C-alpha atoms as one frame of an Amber mdcrd trajectory, in Angstrom:
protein
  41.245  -0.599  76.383  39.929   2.771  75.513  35.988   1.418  75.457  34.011
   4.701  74.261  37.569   4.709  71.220  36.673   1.301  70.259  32.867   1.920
  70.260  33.862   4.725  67.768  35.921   3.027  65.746  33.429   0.171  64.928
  30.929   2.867  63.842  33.833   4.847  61.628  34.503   1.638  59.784  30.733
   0.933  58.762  30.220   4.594  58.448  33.254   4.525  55.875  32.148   0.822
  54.124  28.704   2.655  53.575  30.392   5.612  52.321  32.094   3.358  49.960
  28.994   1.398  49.005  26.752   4.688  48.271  29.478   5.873  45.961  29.628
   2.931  44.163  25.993   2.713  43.022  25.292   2.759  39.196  23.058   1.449
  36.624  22.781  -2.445  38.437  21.360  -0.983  41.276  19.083   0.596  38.976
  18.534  -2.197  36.883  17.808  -4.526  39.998  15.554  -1.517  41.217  14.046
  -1.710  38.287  13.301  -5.499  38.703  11.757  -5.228  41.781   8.953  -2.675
  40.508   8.127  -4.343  37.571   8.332  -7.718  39.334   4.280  -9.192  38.963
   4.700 -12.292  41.893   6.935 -11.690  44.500  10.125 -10.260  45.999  11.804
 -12.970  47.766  14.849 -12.251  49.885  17.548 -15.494  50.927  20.593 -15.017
  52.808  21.961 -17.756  55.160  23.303 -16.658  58.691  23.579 -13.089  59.320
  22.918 -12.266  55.942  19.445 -14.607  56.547  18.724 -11.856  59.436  19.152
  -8.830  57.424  17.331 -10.793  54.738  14.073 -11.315  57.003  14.096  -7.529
  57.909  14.600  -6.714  54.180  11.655  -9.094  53.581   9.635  -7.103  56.013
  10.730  -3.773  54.900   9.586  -4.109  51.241   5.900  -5.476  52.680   5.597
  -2.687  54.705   6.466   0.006  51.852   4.292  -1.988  49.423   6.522  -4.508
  47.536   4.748  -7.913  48.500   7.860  -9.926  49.795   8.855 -12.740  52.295
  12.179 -14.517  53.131  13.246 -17.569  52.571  15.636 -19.834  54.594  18.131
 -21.264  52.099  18.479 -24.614  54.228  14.315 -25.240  54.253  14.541 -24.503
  50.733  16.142 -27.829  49.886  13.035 -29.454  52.032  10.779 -28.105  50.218
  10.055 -24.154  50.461  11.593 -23.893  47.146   8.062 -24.627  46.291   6.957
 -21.259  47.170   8.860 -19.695  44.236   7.167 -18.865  41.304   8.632 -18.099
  37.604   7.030 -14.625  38.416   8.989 -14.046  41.266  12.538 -12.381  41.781
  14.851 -13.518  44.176  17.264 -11.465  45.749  20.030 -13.695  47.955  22.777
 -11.928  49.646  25.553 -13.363  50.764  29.385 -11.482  50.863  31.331 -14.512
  49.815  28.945 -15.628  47.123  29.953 -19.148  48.317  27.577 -19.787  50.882
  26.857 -23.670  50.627  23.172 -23.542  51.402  23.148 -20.389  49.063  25.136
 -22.412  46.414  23.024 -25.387  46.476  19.402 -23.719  46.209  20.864 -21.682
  42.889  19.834 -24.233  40.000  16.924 -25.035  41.244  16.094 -21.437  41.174
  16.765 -21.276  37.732  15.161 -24.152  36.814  12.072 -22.575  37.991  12.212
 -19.238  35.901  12.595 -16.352  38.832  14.812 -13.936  38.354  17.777 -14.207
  40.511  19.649 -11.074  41.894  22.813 -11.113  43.443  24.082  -9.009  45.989
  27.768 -10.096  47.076  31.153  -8.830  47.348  33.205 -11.536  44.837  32.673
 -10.611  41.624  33.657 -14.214  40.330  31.989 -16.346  42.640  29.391 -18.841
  42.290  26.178 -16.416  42.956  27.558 -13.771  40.761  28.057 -16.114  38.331
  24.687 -17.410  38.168  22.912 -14.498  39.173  20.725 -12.260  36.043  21.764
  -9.056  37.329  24.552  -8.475  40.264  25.535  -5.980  42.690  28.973  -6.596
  43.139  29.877  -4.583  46.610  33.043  -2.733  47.297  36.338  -3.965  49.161
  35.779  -2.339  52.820  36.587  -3.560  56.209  35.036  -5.506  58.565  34.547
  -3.875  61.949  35.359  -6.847  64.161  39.126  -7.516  65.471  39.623 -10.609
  63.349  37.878  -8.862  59.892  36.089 -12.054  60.028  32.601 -11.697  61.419
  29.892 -10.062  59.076  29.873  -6.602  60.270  30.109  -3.598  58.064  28.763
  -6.125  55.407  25.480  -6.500  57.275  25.420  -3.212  57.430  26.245  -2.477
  53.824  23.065  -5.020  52.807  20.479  -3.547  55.103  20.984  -0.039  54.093
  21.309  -1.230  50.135  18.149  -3.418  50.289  16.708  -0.254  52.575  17.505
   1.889  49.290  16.137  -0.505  47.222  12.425  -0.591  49.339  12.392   2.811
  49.835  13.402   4.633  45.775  10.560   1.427  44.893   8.137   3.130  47.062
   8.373   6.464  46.000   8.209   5.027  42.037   5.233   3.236  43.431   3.731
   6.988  44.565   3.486   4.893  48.015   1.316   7.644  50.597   0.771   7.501
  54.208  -2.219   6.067  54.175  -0.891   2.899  51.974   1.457   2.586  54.732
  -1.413   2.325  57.410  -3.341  -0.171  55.619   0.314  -2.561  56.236   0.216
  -1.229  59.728  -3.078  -1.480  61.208  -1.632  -2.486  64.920   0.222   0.075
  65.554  -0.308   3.283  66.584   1.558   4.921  63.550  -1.137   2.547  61.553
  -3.790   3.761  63.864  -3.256   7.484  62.903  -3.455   6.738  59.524  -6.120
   4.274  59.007  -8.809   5.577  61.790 -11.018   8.468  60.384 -13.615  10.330
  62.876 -16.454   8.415  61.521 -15.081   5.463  63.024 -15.175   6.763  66.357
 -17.841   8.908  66.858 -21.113   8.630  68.676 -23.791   8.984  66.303 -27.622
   8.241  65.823 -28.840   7.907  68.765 -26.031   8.288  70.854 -24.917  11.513
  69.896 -26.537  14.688  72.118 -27.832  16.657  69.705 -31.248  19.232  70.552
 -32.886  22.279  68.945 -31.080  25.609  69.290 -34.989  26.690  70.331 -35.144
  24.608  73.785 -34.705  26.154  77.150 -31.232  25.495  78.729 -33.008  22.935
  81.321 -33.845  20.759  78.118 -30.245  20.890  76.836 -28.772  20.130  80.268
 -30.926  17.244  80.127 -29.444  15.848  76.431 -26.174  17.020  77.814 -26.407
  14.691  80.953 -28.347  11.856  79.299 -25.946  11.465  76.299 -22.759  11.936
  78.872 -20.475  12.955  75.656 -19.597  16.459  77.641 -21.110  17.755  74.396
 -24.662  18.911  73.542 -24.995  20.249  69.770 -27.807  22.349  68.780 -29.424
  22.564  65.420 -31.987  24.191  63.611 -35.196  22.825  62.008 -32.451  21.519
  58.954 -30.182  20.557  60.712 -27.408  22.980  60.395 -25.140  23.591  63.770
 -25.831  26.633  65.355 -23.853  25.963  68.879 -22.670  23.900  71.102 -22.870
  23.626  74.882 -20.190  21.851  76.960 -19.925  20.534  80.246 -17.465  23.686
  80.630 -19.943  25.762  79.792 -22.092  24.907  82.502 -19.517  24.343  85.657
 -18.222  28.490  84.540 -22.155  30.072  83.925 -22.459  28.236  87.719 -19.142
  29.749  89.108 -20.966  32.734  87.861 -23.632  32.572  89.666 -25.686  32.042
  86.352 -29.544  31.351  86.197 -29.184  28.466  84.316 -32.786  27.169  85.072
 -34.052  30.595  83.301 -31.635  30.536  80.125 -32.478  29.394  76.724 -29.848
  27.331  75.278 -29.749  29.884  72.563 -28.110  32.334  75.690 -26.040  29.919
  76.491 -24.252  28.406  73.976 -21.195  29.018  71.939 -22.078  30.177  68.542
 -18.760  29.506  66.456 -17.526  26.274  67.736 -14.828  23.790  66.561 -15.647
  21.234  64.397 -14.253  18.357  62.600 -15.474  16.725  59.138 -16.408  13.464
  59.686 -13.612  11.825  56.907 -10.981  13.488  58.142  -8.091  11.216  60.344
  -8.936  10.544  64.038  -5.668  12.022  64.769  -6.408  15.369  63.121  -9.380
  15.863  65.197  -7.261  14.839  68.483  -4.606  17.651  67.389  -7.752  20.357
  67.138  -8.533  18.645  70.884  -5.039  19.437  72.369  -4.458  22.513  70.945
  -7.772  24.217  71.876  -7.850  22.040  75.335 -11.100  20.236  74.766 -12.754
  17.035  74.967 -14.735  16.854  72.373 -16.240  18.278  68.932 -19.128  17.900
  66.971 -19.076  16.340  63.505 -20.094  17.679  60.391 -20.791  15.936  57.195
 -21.961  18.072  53.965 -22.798  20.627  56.567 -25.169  18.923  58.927 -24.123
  17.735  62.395 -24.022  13.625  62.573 -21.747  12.769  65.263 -19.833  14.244
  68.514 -15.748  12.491  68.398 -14.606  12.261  71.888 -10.807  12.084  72.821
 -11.514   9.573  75.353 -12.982   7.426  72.125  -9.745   8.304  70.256  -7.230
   7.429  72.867  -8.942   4.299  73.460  -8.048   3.042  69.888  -4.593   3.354
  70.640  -4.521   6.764  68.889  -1.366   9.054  70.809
């Protein structure tokens, strides 16, 4: 056996059953799509086996991209889960045969309850289609394994339709990036979306922040007390008019600088980089890397009220 041939030829089948599928699509997917958006409970997905798999990551996919969806297992549905389904609901089960017992058995009750039911299935007479409100009837493609018996390209063919389905209902939704953070708070995709530089920053007391008037002693002094590399200094309102960095000091001393009789006026840097204090933790960590610093001060409505440290933004899991 040729192993890299056979590899290949497992992808060109699903490639060419997806193919297949995506040319097929017409007014029931849009008519399920248009289920799903103007569904007011929930988007439950049932499948039993394999089909139950791609069914829980369907389930999770729609959550995440702001349908509010879960799965259900057709065989706990008879004891009982069928309780969780609403009239409000839709119900989406997926299985190629359309004869799945577990599948079969759960239908009526279904019914009897008001949800919509949607059918996704490859027999256009079976049992599901049958019962089902609206039906995707899939095309006649191959299976990828040896026998053409084990759920292959048609697992494939329902993740990537049900993946349609969450994503066009998304963008109908006007679904942003920050929507998608608020599902996502763990991670560190969720992270960059959710965490803004006020969340981070040191501020009030904490932050090192001294007249632009004091002697360079004094602001080596808020510099060292505060330990944010970072000393901002202000005028009598407020308003930046430098910064001094732990950078700044280690060079003036390489130069041979007399730091003890400098103002911090001499010293500092006059046009600094800053960072508005609702902007995204990540933007401010993109300004960092770019410009190779560690810090910046943070300006709200023109005033200085924080310093956002990378250290602070790589220890919430921002990357």
């Amino acid at each position: 056996m040729n192993i890299i041939k056979e590899a290949k030829r497992v992808f060109d089948i699903e490639i060419a059953a997806l193919e297949k599928t995506r040319d097929s699509l017409d007014g029931e997917f849009e008519a399920i799509l248009r289920e799903v958006i103007s569904c007011t409970g929930k988007v439950i997905i049932t499948g039993m086996g394999k089909p139950g798999h791609i069914g829980e990551k369907l389930a999770a996919t729609f959550s995440s991209l702001g349908t509010p969806s879960f799965f259900l297992h057709p065989a706990e549905a008879m004891h009982g889960d069928l309780g969780m389904v609403s009239k409000d609901d839709v119900v989406i089960a997926i299985s190629f045969s359309g004869e799945s017992d577990e599948i079969v058995k759960i239908l009526p009750t279904i019914k009897l309850i008001g949800a919509k039911l949607i059918g996704i299935t490859g027999n256009g007479e079976s049992t599901l289609a049958e019962a089902s409100d609206i039906v995707q009837v899939l095309p006649d493609f191959e299976e990828a394994c040896y026998l053409g018996l084990a759920p292959t390209s048609s697992t494939t063919v329902a993740l990537c339709y049900g993946d349609a389905l969450a994503v066009v209902a998304s963008g109908v939704y006007g679904f942003k990036d920050a929507d998608f953070g608020k599902f996502h708070p763990a991670g560190a995709l969720g992270k960059k979306l959710i965490y803004r530089v006020n969340d981070l920053m040191d501020e009030g007391e904490k932050n090192a922040v001294i007249s632009v008037d004091v002697s360079l002693k004094e602001a080596i002094i808020e510099l060292s007390n505060k330990g944010l590399g970072l000393v901002s200094l202000v005028d009598d309102e407020g308003n930046l008019k430098g910064v001094i960095t732990e950078g700044d000091l280690r060079r003036m001393l390489r130069n041979e600088a007399k730091v003890y009789e400098m103002s911090a006026k001499e010293a500092m840097t006059s046009s600094p980089k800053t960072i508005e204090s609702g902007k995204l933790a990540y933007e401010a960590l993109s300004i960092m890397k770019e410009k190779n610093i560690a810090c910046l001060p943070v300006m709200k409505d023109g005033k200085v009220v924080g310093t956002i440290r990378m250290q602070a933004i790589l220890g919430a899991g921002i990357v």
